[in-house]
PDB file of C-alpha atoms in Angstrom:
ATOM      1  CA  UNK G   1     -11.760  11.028 -32.877  1.00 62.00           C
ATOM      2  CA  UNK G   2     -10.039  11.361 -29.817  1.00 74.00           C
ATOM      3  CA  UNK G   3     -13.006  10.860 -27.294  1.00 82.00           C
ATOM      4  CA  UNK G   4     -14.159   7.678 -28.830  1.00 84.00           C
ATOM      5  CA  UNK G   5     -10.745   5.482 -29.964  1.00 91.00           C
ATOM      6  CA  UNK G   6      -8.163   4.070 -27.238  1.00 91.00           C
ATOM      7  CA  UNK G   7      -5.769   6.491 -26.242  1.00 92.00           C
ATOM      8  CA  UNK G   8      -2.950   4.048 -26.602  1.00 91.00           C
ATOM      9  CA  UNK G   9      -3.601   2.729 -30.105  1.00 91.00           C
ATOM     10  CA  UNK G  10      -3.836   6.080 -31.269  1.00 91.00           C
ATOM     11  CA  UNK G  11      -0.608   7.245 -29.984  1.00 90.00           C
ATOM     12  CA  UNK G  12       1.396   4.438 -31.162  1.00 90.00           C
ATOM     13  CA  UNK G  13       4.459   5.334 -33.003  1.00 87.00           C
ATOM     14  CA  UNK G  14       4.210   8.901 -31.784  1.00 87.00           C
ATOM     15  CA  UNK G  15       5.052   8.792 -27.782  1.00 85.00           C
ATOM     16  CA  UNK G  16       4.520   4.771 -26.916  1.00 87.00           C
ATOM     17  CA  UNK G  17       5.449   1.843 -28.874  1.00 90.00           C
ATOM     18  CA  UNK G  18       3.754  -1.980 -28.754  1.00 92.00           C
ATOM     19  CA  UNK G  19       3.791  -4.338 -26.015  1.00 92.00           C
ATOM     20  CA  UNK G  20       4.691  -7.012 -28.373  1.00 93.00           C
ATOM     21  CA  UNK G  21       8.277  -6.278 -30.113  1.00 92.00           C
ATOM     22  CA  UNK G  22       9.021  -8.895 -32.654  1.00 93.00           C
ATOM     23  CA  UNK G  23       9.046  -9.557 -36.355  1.00 92.00           C
ATOM     24  CA  UNK G  24       7.714 -12.926 -37.932  1.00 90.00           C
ATOM     25  CA  UNK G  25       7.373 -14.099 -41.376  1.00 90.00           C
ATOM     26  CA  UNK G  26       3.871 -14.517 -42.824  1.00 90.00           C
ATOM     27  CA  UNK G  27       3.520 -17.849 -42.200  1.00 90.00           C
ATOM     28  CA  UNK G  28       4.431 -17.543 -38.604  1.00 91.00           C
ATOM     29  CA  UNK G  29       3.001 -14.452 -37.338  1.00 93.00           C
ATOM     30  CA  UNK G  30      -0.437 -15.901 -36.638  1.00 94.00           C
ATOM     31  CA  UNK G  31       1.246 -18.759 -34.454  1.00 93.00           C
ATOM     32  CA  UNK G  32       3.280 -16.315 -32.768  1.00 93.00           C
ATOM     33  CA  UNK G  33       0.653 -13.758 -32.050  1.00 94.00           C
ATOM     34  CA  UNK G  34      -1.877 -16.615 -30.678  1.00 95.00           C
ATOM     35  CA  UNK G  35       1.042 -17.556 -28.200  1.00 93.00           C
ATOM     36  CA  UNK G  36       1.163 -13.993 -26.808  1.00 94.00           C
ATOM     37  CA  UNK G  37      -2.098 -13.975 -26.245  1.00 95.00           C
ATOM     38  CA  UNK G  38      -2.129 -17.120 -24.366  1.00 94.00           C
ATOM     39  CA  UNK G  39       0.978 -15.873 -22.350  1.00 94.00           C
ATOM     40  CA  UNK G  40      -0.825 -12.724 -21.545  1.00 94.00           C
ATOM     41  CA  UNK G  41      -4.006 -14.497 -20.212  1.00 94.00           C
ATOM     42  CA  UNK G  42      -2.071 -17.312 -18.433  1.00 92.00           C
ATOM     43  CA  UNK G  43       0.164 -14.456 -16.692  1.00 93.00           C
ATOM     44  CA  UNK G  44      -2.822 -12.407 -15.452  1.00 92.00           C
ATOM     45  CA  UNK G  45      -4.708 -15.300 -14.103  1.00 92.00           C
ATOM     46  CA  UNK G  46      -1.658 -16.519 -12.144  1.00 90.00           C
ATOM     47  CA  UNK G  47      -0.362 -13.302 -11.011  1.00 91.00           C
ATOM     48  CA  UNK G  48      -3.951 -11.718  -9.840  1.00 89.00           C
ATOM     49  CA  UNK G  49      -2.605 -10.593  -6.323  1.00 88.00           C
ATOM     50  CA  UNK G  50       0.392  -9.103  -7.834  1.00 91.00           C
ATOM     51  CA  UNK G  51      -1.059  -6.241  -9.481  1.00 90.00           C
ATOM     52  CA  UNK G  52       0.329  -6.628 -12.842  1.00 93.00           C
ATOM     53  CA  UNK G  53      -0.212  -3.520 -15.027  1.00 93.00           C
ATOM     54  CA  UNK G  54       1.668  -4.332 -18.449  1.00 92.00           C
ATOM     55  CA  UNK G  55       3.452  -7.359 -19.696  1.00 95.00           C
ATOM     56  CA  UNK G  56       5.735  -6.532 -22.825  1.00 95.00           C
ATOM     57  CA  UNK G  57       7.071  -9.707 -24.927  1.00 95.00           C
ATOM     58  CA  UNK G  58      10.133  -9.636 -26.745  1.00 94.00           C
ATOM     59  CA  UNK G  59      11.266 -12.553 -29.034  1.00 92.00           C
ATOM     60  CA  UNK G  60      14.988 -12.355 -29.765  1.00 90.00           C
ATOM     61  CA  UNK G  61      16.313 -15.272 -31.955  1.00 85.00           C
ATOM     62  CA  UNK G  62      15.048 -18.392 -30.336  1.00 85.00           C
ATOM     63  CA  UNK G  63      14.231 -16.940 -27.200  1.00 90.00           C
ATOM     64  CA  UNK G  64      11.332 -14.916 -25.285  1.00 93.00           C
ATOM     65  CA  UNK G  65      12.057 -12.701 -22.995  1.00 94.00           C
ATOM     66  CA  UNK G  66       8.835 -11.295 -21.060  1.00 94.00           C
ATOM     67  CA  UNK G  67       9.053  -8.120 -18.697  1.00 94.00           C
ATOM     68  CA  UNK G  68       6.112  -7.769 -16.449  1.00 94.00           C
ATOM     69  CA  UNK G  69       5.315  -4.463 -14.637  1.00 94.00           C
ATOM     70  CA  UNK G  70       3.945  -5.530 -11.246  1.00 93.00           C
ATOM     71  CA  UNK G  71       3.221  -3.276  -8.245  1.00 93.00           C
ATOM     72  CA  UNK G  72       3.733  -6.216  -5.484  1.00 91.00           C
ATOM     73  CA  UNK G  73       6.903  -8.026  -7.348  1.00 89.00           C
ATOM     74  CA  UNK G  74       7.359 -10.139  -4.131  1.00 89.00           C
ATOM     75  CA  UNK G  75       4.114 -12.144  -4.663  1.00 88.00           C
ATOM     76  CA  UNK G  76       5.579 -12.990  -8.302  1.00 89.00           C
ATOM     77  CA  UNK G  77       9.080 -14.186  -6.812  1.00 88.00           C
ATOM     78  CA  UNK G  78       7.833 -16.086  -4.147  1.00 83.00           C
ATOM     79  CA  UNK G  79       9.705 -17.755  -0.934  1.00 83.00           C
ATOM     80  CA  UNK G  80      13.348 -18.002  -2.319  1.00 79.00           C
ATOM     81  CA  UNK G  81      12.315 -17.657  -5.935  1.00 80.00           C
ATOM     82  CA  UNK G  82      10.500 -20.659  -6.003  1.00 83.00           C
ATOM     83  CA  UNK G  83       7.112 -19.007  -7.724  1.00 88.00           C
ATOM     84  CA  UNK G  84       9.091 -17.549 -10.226  1.00 89.00           C
ATOM     85  CA  UNK G  85      11.052 -20.498 -11.290  1.00 88.00           C
ATOM     86  CA  UNK G  86       7.541 -22.636 -11.362  1.00 90.00           C
ATOM     87  CA  UNK G  87       5.879 -19.717 -13.669  1.00 91.00           C
ATOM     88  CA  UNK G  88       9.080 -19.813 -15.998  1.00 90.00           C
ATOM     89  CA  UNK G  89       8.224 -23.394 -16.519  1.00 91.00           C
ATOM     90  CA  UNK G  90       4.643 -22.992 -17.237  1.00 91.00           C
ATOM     91  CA  UNK G  91       5.219 -20.466 -19.607  1.00 92.00           C
ATOM     92  CA  UNK G  92       7.996 -22.491 -21.437  1.00 91.00           C
ATOM     93  CA  UNK G  93       5.308 -24.822 -22.290  1.00 91.00           C
ATOM     94  CA  UNK G  94       3.069 -22.191 -24.080  1.00 90.00           C
ATOM     95  CA  UNK G  95       5.983 -21.083 -26.370  1.00 89.00           C
ATOM     96  CA  UNK G  96       9.055 -21.980 -28.074  1.00 84.00           C
ATOM     97  CA  UNK G  97      12.692 -21.408 -27.109  1.00 83.00           C
ATOM     98  CA  UNK G  98      13.891 -20.329 -23.994  1.00 89.00           C
ATOM     99  CA  UNK G  99      12.001 -18.275 -21.596  1.00 91.00           C
ATOM    100  CA  UNK G 100      13.445 -15.202 -19.531  1.00 92.00           C
ATOM    101  CA  UNK G 101      11.526 -13.308 -17.249  1.00 92.00           C
ATOM    102  CA  UNK G 102      12.132  -9.871 -16.023  1.00 92.00           C
ATOM    103  CA  UNK G 103      10.253  -7.964 -13.199  1.00 92.00           C
ATOM    104  CA  UNK G 104       9.812  -4.223 -12.854  1.00 91.00           C
ATOM    105  CA  UNK G 105       8.388  -2.820  -9.830  1.00 91.00           C
ATOM    106  CA  UNK G 106       5.588  -0.109 -10.385  1.00 91.00           C
ATOM    107  CA  UNK G 107       6.409   2.470  -7.574  1.00 90.00           C
ATOM    108  CA  UNK G 108       3.489   4.306  -7.818  1.00 92.00           C
ATOM    109  CA  UNK G 109       0.234   2.115  -8.584  1.00 92.00           C
ATOM    110  CA  UNK G 110      -2.025   5.092  -7.888  1.00 93.00           C
ATOM    111  CA  UNK G 111      -0.866   6.875 -11.141  1.00 93.00           C
ATOM    112  CA  UNK G 112      -1.244   3.811 -13.247  1.00 94.00           C
ATOM    113  CA  UNK G 113      -4.546   3.511 -14.837  1.00 95.00           C
ATOM    114  CA  UNK G 114      -4.647  -0.136 -15.153  1.00 95.00           C
ATOM    115  CA  UNK G 115      -3.913  -0.474 -11.616  1.00 96.00           C
ATOM    116  CA  UNK G 116      -6.449   1.948 -10.581  1.00 96.00           C
ATOM    117  CA  UNK G 117      -9.192   0.587 -13.002  1.00 96.00           C
ATOM    118  CA  UNK G 118      -8.724  -3.073 -11.268  1.00 95.00           C
ATOM    119  CA  UNK G 119      -8.567  -1.307  -7.892  1.00 95.00           C
ATOM    120  CA  UNK G 120     -11.959   0.309  -8.474  1.00 96.00           C
ATOM    121  CA  UNK G 121     -13.158  -3.040  -9.680  1.00 96.00           C
ATOM    122  CA  UNK G 122     -12.328  -4.749  -6.655  1.00 95.00           C
ATOM    123  CA  UNK G 123     -13.789  -2.344  -4.492  1.00 95.00           C
ATOM    124  CA  UNK G 124     -17.156  -2.404  -6.543  1.00 95.00           C
ATOM    125  CA  UNK G 125     -17.151  -6.273  -5.920  1.00 95.00           C
ATOM    126  CA  UNK G 126     -16.692  -5.925  -2.576  1.00 95.00           C
ATOM    127  CA  UNK G 127     -19.529  -3.372  -2.588  1.00 94.00           C
ATOM    128  CA  UNK G 128     -17.811  -0.041  -1.849  1.00 94.00           C
ATOM    129  CA  UNK G 129     -19.912   2.766  -3.041  1.00 94.00           C
ATOM    130  CA  UNK G 130     -18.686   3.639  -6.467  1.00 94.00           C
ATOM    131  CA  UNK G 131     -18.625   7.357  -6.111  1.00 94.00           C
ATOM    132  CA  UNK G 132     -16.435   7.124  -2.760  1.00 95.00           C
ATOM    133  CA  UNK G 133     -14.199   4.722  -4.722  1.00 94.00           C
ATOM    134  CA  UNK G 134     -13.828   6.894  -7.542  1.00 94.00           C
ATOM    135  CA  UNK G 135     -13.213  10.252  -5.580  1.00 94.00           C
ATOM    136  CA  UNK G 136     -10.856   8.583  -3.493  1.00 94.00           C
ATOM    137  CA  UNK G 137      -8.531   7.182  -6.514  1.00 95.00           C
ATOM    138  CA  UNK G 138      -8.664  10.592  -8.170  1.00 95.00           C
ATOM    139  CA  UNK G 139      -7.410  12.369  -4.940  1.00 94.00           C
ATOM    140  CA  UNK G 140      -4.627   9.834  -4.727  1.00 94.00           C
ATOM    141  CA  UNK G 141      -3.819   9.966  -8.266  1.00 94.00           C
ATOM    142  CA  UNK G 142      -3.646  14.315  -8.302  1.00 94.00           C
ATOM    143  CA  UNK G 143      -1.520  13.985  -5.183  1.00 94.00           C
ATOM    144  CA  UNK G 144       0.844  11.869  -6.487  1.00 92.00           C
ATOM    145  CA  UNK G 145       1.784  13.839  -9.614  1.00 90.00           C
ATOM    146  CA  UNK G 146      -0.742  13.225 -12.116  1.00 92.00           C
ATOM    147  CA  UNK G 147      -1.518  16.208 -14.395  1.00 94.00           C
ATOM    148  CA  UNK G 148      -5.321  15.090 -14.844  1.00 95.00           C
ATOM    149  CA  UNK G 149      -7.378  12.099 -14.613  1.00 96.00           C
ATOM    150  CA  UNK G 150     -11.101  10.981 -15.930  1.00 96.00           C
ATOM    151  CA  UNK G 151     -12.891   7.901 -15.034  1.00 95.00           C
ATOM    152  CA  UNK G 152     -16.026   6.267 -16.529  1.00 95.00           C
ATOM    153  CA  UNK G 153     -18.271   3.785 -14.882  1.00 96.00           C
ATOM    154  CA  UNK G 154     -21.002   1.998 -16.817  1.00 96.00           C
ATOM    155  CA  UNK G 155     -23.587  -0.795 -15.749  1.00 95.00           C
ATOM    156  CA  UNK G 156     -26.059  -1.248 -12.984  1.00 95.00           C
ATOM    157  CA  UNK G 157     -24.453   1.277 -10.531  1.00 94.00           C
ATOM    158  CA  UNK G 158     -25.368   0.836  -7.192  1.00 91.00           C
ATOM    159  CA  UNK G 159     -27.690  -2.281  -7.842  1.00 91.00           C
ATOM    160  CA  UNK G 160     -30.037   0.415 -10.212  1.00 93.00           C
ATOM    161  CA  UNK G 161     -32.712  -1.246 -12.546  1.00 94.00           C
ATOM    162  CA  UNK G 162     -31.689   0.744 -15.108  1.00 96.00           C
ATOM    163  CA  UNK G 163     -27.950   0.679 -16.359  1.00 95.00           C
ATOM    164  CA  UNK G 164     -26.269   4.295 -16.607  1.00 95.00           C
ATOM    165  CA  UNK G 165     -22.846   5.750 -16.950  1.00 96.00           C
ATOM    166  CA  UNK G 166     -21.345   8.325 -14.624  1.00 95.00           C
ATOM    167  CA  UNK G 167     -17.832  10.012 -14.797  1.00 94.00           C
ATOM    168  CA  UNK G 168     -15.631  12.345 -13.026  1.00 94.00           C
ATOM    169  CA  UNK G 169     -12.769  14.383 -14.085  1.00 94.00           C
ATOM    170  CA  UNK G 170      -9.950  16.403 -12.439  1.00 94.00           C
ATOM    171  CA  UNK G 171      -7.282  18.380 -14.110  1.00 94.00           C
ATOM    172  CA  UNK G 172      -6.217  18.508 -17.844  1.00 93.00           C
ATOM    173  CA  UNK G 173      -7.063  15.154 -19.996  1.00 94.00           C
ATOM    174  CA  UNK G 174      -6.433  16.263 -23.895  1.00 94.00           C
ATOM    175  CA  UNK G 175      -7.370  13.139 -25.674  1.00 93.00           C
ATOM    176  CA  UNK G 176      -7.181  15.002 -28.916  1.00 93.00           C
ATOM    177  CA  UNK G 177      -3.226  16.032 -28.422  1.00 91.00           C
ATOM    178  CA  UNK G 178      -0.941  13.245 -29.809  1.00 90.00           C
ATOM    179  CA  UNK G 179       2.150  14.527 -27.631  1.00 90.00           C
ATOM    180  CA  UNK G 180      -0.083  14.430 -24.565  1.00 92.00           C
ATOM    181  CA  UNK G 181       1.184  11.193 -22.546  1.00 92.00           C
ATOM    182  CA  UNK G 182      -2.001   9.697 -21.769  1.00 93.00           C
ATOM    183  CA  UNK G 183      -2.210   6.132 -19.852  1.00 93.00           C
ATOM    184  CA  UNK G 184      -5.476   3.913 -20.449  1.00 95.00           C
ATOM    185  CA  UNK G 185      -6.626   1.280 -18.495  1.00 95.00           C
ATOM    186  CA  UNK G 186      -9.959  -0.872 -18.249  1.00 95.00           C
ATOM    187  CA  UNK G 187     -11.327  -3.452 -15.702  1.00 95.00           C
ATOM    188  CA  UNK G 188     -14.638  -5.143 -15.329  1.00 96.00           C
ATOM    189  CA  UNK G 189     -16.422  -5.672 -11.694  1.00 96.00           C
ATOM    190  CA  UNK G 190     -18.392  -8.652 -11.780  1.00 95.00           C
ATOM    191  CA  UNK G 191     -20.954  -7.967  -8.896  1.00 94.00           C
ATOM    192  CA  UNK G 192     -24.024  -9.566  -8.244  1.00 94.00           C
ATOM    193  CA  UNK G 193     -26.205  -7.221 -10.228  1.00 93.00           C
ATOM    194  CA  UNK G 194     -24.315  -7.635 -13.288  1.00 95.00           C
ATOM    195  CA  UNK G 195     -20.789  -6.805 -14.987  1.00 96.00           C
ATOM    196  CA  UNK G 196     -19.677  -2.883 -14.624  1.00 96.00           C
ATOM    197  CA  UNK G 197     -16.888  -1.543 -16.953  1.00 97.00           C
ATOM    198  CA  UNK G 198     -14.165   0.659 -15.428  1.00 97.00           C
ATOM    199  CA  UNK G 199     -12.170   3.103 -17.687  1.00 96.00           C
ATOM    200  CA  UNK G 200      -9.422   5.156 -16.406  1.00 96.00           C
ATOM    201  CA  UNK G 201      -7.464   8.085 -18.567  1.00 96.00           C
ATOM    202  CA  UNK G 202      -4.620   9.368 -16.536  1.00 96.00           C
ATOM    203  CA  UNK G 203      -2.395  12.362 -18.086  1.00 95.00           C
ATOM    204  CA  UNK G 204       0.874  12.368 -17.339  1.00 92.00           C
ATOM    205  CA  UNK G 205       2.519  15.384 -19.398  1.00 90.00           C
ATOM    206  CA  UNK G 206       3.419  16.232 -22.636  1.00 89.00           C
ATOM    207  CA  UNK G 207       6.139  14.514 -24.786  1.00 84.00           C
ATOM    208  CA  UNK G 208       7.654  17.301 -27.238  1.00 80.00           C
ATOM    209  CA  UNK G 209      10.070  15.333 -29.264  1.00 76.00           C
ATOM    210  CA  UNK G 210       8.925  12.300 -31.738  1.00 75.00           C
ATOM    211  CA  UNK G 211       9.837   9.201 -29.313  1.00 74.00           C
ATOM    212  CA  UNK G 212       7.983   6.258 -29.560  1.00 74.00           C
ATOM    213  CA  UNK G 213       9.968   4.715 -26.490  1.00 74.00           C
ATOM    214  CA  UNK G 214       9.022   8.056 -24.284  1.00 73.00           C
ATOM    215  CA  UNK G 215       6.670   6.092 -22.127  1.00 70.00           C
ATOM    216  CA  UNK G 216       9.110   3.225 -21.812  1.00 74.00           C
ATOM    217  CA  UNK G 217      11.853   5.819 -20.662  1.00 74.00           C
ATOM    218  CA  UNK G 218       9.481   7.189 -18.114  1.00 73.00           C
ATOM    219  CA  UNK G 219       8.333   3.899 -16.804  1.00 66.00           C
ATOM    220  CA  UNK G 220      12.142   2.961 -16.347  1.00 71.00           C
ATOM    221  CA  UNK G 221      12.949   6.328 -14.491  1.00 71.00           C
ATOM    222  CA  UNK G 222      10.108   5.596 -12.312  1.00 68.00           C
ATOM    223  CA  UNK G 223      11.332   1.914 -11.458  1.00 66.00           C
ATOM    224  CA  UNK G 224      15.107   3.168 -10.855  1.00 64.00           C
ATOM    225  CA  UNK G 225      14.053   6.197  -8.804  1.00 60.00           C
ATOM    226  CA  UNK G 226      13.148   6.171  -4.850  1.00 52.00           C
ATOM    227  CA  UNK G 227       9.617   5.789  -3.978  1.00 45.00           C
ATOM    228  CA  UNK G 228       7.713   8.598  -2.874  1.00 43.00           C
ATOM    229  CA  UNK G 229       6.098   6.745   0.174  1.00 44.00           C
ATOM    230  CA  UNK G 230       9.407   5.275   1.165  1.00 45.00           C
ATOM    231  CA  UNK G 231      10.780   6.466   4.815  1.00 46.00           C
ATOM    232  CA  UNK G 232      13.808   8.321   5.045  1.00 46.00           C
ATOM    233  CA  UNK G 233      17.091   6.654   6.167  1.00 48.00           C
ATOM    234  CA  UNK G 234      17.593   7.471   9.745  1.00 48.00           C
ATOM    235  CA  UNK G 235      20.039  10.284   9.655  1.00 48.00           C
ATOM    236  CA  UNK G 236      18.314  12.064   6.790  1.00 47.00           C
ATOM    237  CA  UNK G 237      16.438  14.528   8.642  1.00 49.00           C
ATOM    238  CA  UNK G 238      15.245  16.341   5.546  1.00 49.00           C
ATOM    239  CA  UNK G 239      15.740  20.222   6.606  1.00 50.00           C
ATOM    240  CA  UNK G 240      13.736  19.336  10.361  1.00 52.00           C
ATOM    241  CA  UNK G 241      16.843  21.094  11.851  1.00 53.00           C
ATOM    242  CA  UNK G 242      19.086  20.036  14.305  1.00 54.00           C
ATOM    243  CA  UNK G 243      18.384  17.033  16.511  1.00 55.00           C
ATOM    244  CA  UNK G 244      17.197  17.796  19.995  1.00 57.00           C
ATOM    245  CA  UNK G 245      19.511  16.382  22.905  1.00 56.00           C
ATOM    246  CA  UNK G 246      16.628  15.093  25.295  1.00 52.00           C
ATOM    247  CA  UNK G 247      19.050  14.251  28.162  1.00 56.00           C
ATOM    248  CA  UNK G 248      19.976  18.046  28.633  1.00 52.00           C
ATOM    249  CA  UNK G 249      16.398  19.256  29.399  1.00 48.00           C
ATOM    250  CA  UNK G 250      15.775  22.383  31.080  1.00 49.00           C
ATOM    251  CA  UNK G 251      14.662  22.377  34.684  1.00 44.00           C
TER     252      UNK G 251
END
């Protein structure tokens, strides 16, 4: 069962919660759900260059609060916040009530399954060799703390006449274990030979307690913590020893 089903849907209510968080009466439910689909489609198209990983929609009383997880939030904000104001007006036309936009930076896009899948799809469209793209992404994810990663590519790989599927795995990816925190992403590469599907599973550890908000808490901790790629401030030597005085050189 775990091998076939979407790992996100299988773990809803266990260690992950829904991306649309609102309650509606029976006669309003279909309308609000359709609005959510249109909002997500609009944001994905307009923020294609921002590296959008996840969009969470909440609907408090007569309001719409949208949280966007993006690898490059500066692209969303624009110069002096002009782009995000325009985006808020465009989204307001798709839904009822006042719209609030929140931005959260994805500090480690190499271990975000959706961003990894989209990155591989973009490389395939640029005619990068698919095995090289897969292995490079796997090495980056494992180096930045992933416990395991698995990738599936299916289609006319390398322009072959017959479509096939190839997959790579490194580390552990326990799909049957419900307490496993597994992130799943999917993207499509539109190549000259046809569509190539990209699926990525990333295992980030186990959640031992029953907490549907566990993954959201981990996302917020990663967003508030320092980035692994940030250069230390001047003066923070990180146990590199005392600074050598260049003026007192030995003769």
